[in-house]
C-alpha positions as a printed NumPy array, in Angstrom:
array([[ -1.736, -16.903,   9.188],
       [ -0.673, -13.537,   8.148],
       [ -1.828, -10.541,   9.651],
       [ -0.78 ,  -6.88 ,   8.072],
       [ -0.684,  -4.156,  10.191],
       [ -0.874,  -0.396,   8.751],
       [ -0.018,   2.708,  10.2  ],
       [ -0.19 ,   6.193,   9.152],
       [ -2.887,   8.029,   7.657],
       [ -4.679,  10.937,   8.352],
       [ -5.74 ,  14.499,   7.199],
       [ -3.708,  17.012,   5.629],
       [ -3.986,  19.844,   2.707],
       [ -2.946,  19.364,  -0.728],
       [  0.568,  19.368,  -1.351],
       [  1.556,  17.685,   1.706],
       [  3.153,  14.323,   2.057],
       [  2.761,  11.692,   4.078],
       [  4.   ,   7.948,   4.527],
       [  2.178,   4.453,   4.759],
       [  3.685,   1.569,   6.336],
       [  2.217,  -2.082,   6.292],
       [  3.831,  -4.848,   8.721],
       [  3.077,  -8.54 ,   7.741],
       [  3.302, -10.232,  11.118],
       [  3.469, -14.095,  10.955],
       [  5.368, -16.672,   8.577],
       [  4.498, -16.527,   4.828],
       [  4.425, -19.298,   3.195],
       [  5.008, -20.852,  -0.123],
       [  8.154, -18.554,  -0.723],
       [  8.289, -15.47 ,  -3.052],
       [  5.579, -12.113,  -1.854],
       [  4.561,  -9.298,  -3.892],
       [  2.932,  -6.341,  -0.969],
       [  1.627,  -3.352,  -2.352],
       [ -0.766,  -0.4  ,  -1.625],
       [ -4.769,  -0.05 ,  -3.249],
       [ -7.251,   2.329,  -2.282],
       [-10.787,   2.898,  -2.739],
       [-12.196,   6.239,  -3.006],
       [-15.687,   7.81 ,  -1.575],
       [-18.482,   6.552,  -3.514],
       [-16.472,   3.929,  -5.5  ],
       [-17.096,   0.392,  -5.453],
       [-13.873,  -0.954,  -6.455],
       [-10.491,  -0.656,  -5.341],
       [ -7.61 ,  -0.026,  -6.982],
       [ -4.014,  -0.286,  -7.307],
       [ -1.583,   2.236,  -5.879],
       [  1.558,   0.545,  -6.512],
       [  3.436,  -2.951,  -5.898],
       [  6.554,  -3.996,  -5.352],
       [  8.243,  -7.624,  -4.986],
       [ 10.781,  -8.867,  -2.581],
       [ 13.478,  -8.043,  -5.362],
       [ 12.478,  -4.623,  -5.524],
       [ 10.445,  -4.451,  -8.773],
       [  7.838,  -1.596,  -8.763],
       [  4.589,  -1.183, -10.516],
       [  2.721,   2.194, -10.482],
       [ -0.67 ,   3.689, -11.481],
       [ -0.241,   6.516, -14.001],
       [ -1.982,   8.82 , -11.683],
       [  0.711,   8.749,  -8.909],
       [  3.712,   8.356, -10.977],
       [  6.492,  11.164,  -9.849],
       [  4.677,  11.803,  -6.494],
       [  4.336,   8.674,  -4.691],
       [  7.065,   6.016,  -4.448],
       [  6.977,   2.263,  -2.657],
       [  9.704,   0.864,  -0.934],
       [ 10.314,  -2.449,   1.023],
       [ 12.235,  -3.463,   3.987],
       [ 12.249,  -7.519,   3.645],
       [ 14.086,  -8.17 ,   6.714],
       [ 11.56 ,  -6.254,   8.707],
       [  8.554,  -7.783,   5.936],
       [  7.454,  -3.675,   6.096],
       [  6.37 ,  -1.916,   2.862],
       [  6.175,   1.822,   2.637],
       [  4.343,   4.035,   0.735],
       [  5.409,   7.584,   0.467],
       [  3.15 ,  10.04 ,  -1.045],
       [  4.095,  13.75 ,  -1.87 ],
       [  2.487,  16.852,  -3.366],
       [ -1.088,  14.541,  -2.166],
       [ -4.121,  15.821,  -4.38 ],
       [ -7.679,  16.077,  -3.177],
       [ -8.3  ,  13.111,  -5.097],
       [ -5.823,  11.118,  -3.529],
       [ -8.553,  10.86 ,  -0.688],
       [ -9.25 ,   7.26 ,   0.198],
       [ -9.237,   4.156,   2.207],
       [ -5.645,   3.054,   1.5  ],
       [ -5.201,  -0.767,   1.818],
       [ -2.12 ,  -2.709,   2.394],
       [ -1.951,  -6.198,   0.09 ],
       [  0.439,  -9.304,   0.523],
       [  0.35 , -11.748,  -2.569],
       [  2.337, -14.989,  -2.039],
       [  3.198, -15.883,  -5.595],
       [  3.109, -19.562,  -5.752],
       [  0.39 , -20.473,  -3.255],
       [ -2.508, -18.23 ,  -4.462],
       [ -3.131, -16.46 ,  -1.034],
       [ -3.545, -13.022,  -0.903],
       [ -3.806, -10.914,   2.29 ],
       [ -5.383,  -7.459,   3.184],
       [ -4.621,  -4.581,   5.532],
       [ -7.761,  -3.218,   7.379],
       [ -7.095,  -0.211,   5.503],
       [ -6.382,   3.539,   6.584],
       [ -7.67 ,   6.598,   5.988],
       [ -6.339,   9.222,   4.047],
       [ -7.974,  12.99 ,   3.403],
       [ -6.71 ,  16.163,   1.272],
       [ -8.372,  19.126,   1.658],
       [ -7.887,  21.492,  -1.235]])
């Protein structure tokens, strides 16, 4: 069983920064992991995607954060980061921490953490 633990989060004006981490505790199994960062914003139903990255470092980003937040991973320490710069009102969310495991079709979640820009 994996278990991800976040920290961070919090509230701060715009054009701040601030950085997520996410901890998977436990042994993953079935080999290769993509972890990443979604978030689901007041009154929306769905989340959605932040940014990923795999094990080798590959990065996928959402348009609207491109140049001001940036995802990094520690695989010794199985930690992913999220820093997030310049943060815009509408970055506001529940930011939630995901582990994939490529090969086995399991998928993991964070309990998610709050973030909140004031303008």
């Amino acid at each position: 069983q994996v278990t991800l633990v976040e920290s961070g989060g919090g509230t701060l004006p715009a054009g701040g920064s601030m950085r997520l981490s996410c901890r998977a505790d436990g042994y993953i199994y079935g080999g290769l992991y993509n972890m990443g960062w979604f978030r689901q914003a007041p009154g929306r139903s769905q989340r959605e995607l932040v940014a990923t990255i795999s094990e080798s470092g590959d990065t996928n980003c959402a348009d609207s954060v491109q140049g001001r937040f940036t995802i990094s991973i520690d695989n010794g320490q199985k930690t992913v980061y999220l820093q997030m710069n310049n943060l815009k009102p509408e970055d506001t969310a529940v930011y939630y921490c995901s582990l994939v495991v490529i090969h086995a079709g399991a998928s993991y979640w964070g309990q998610g953490t709050q973030v909140t820009v004031s303008s």
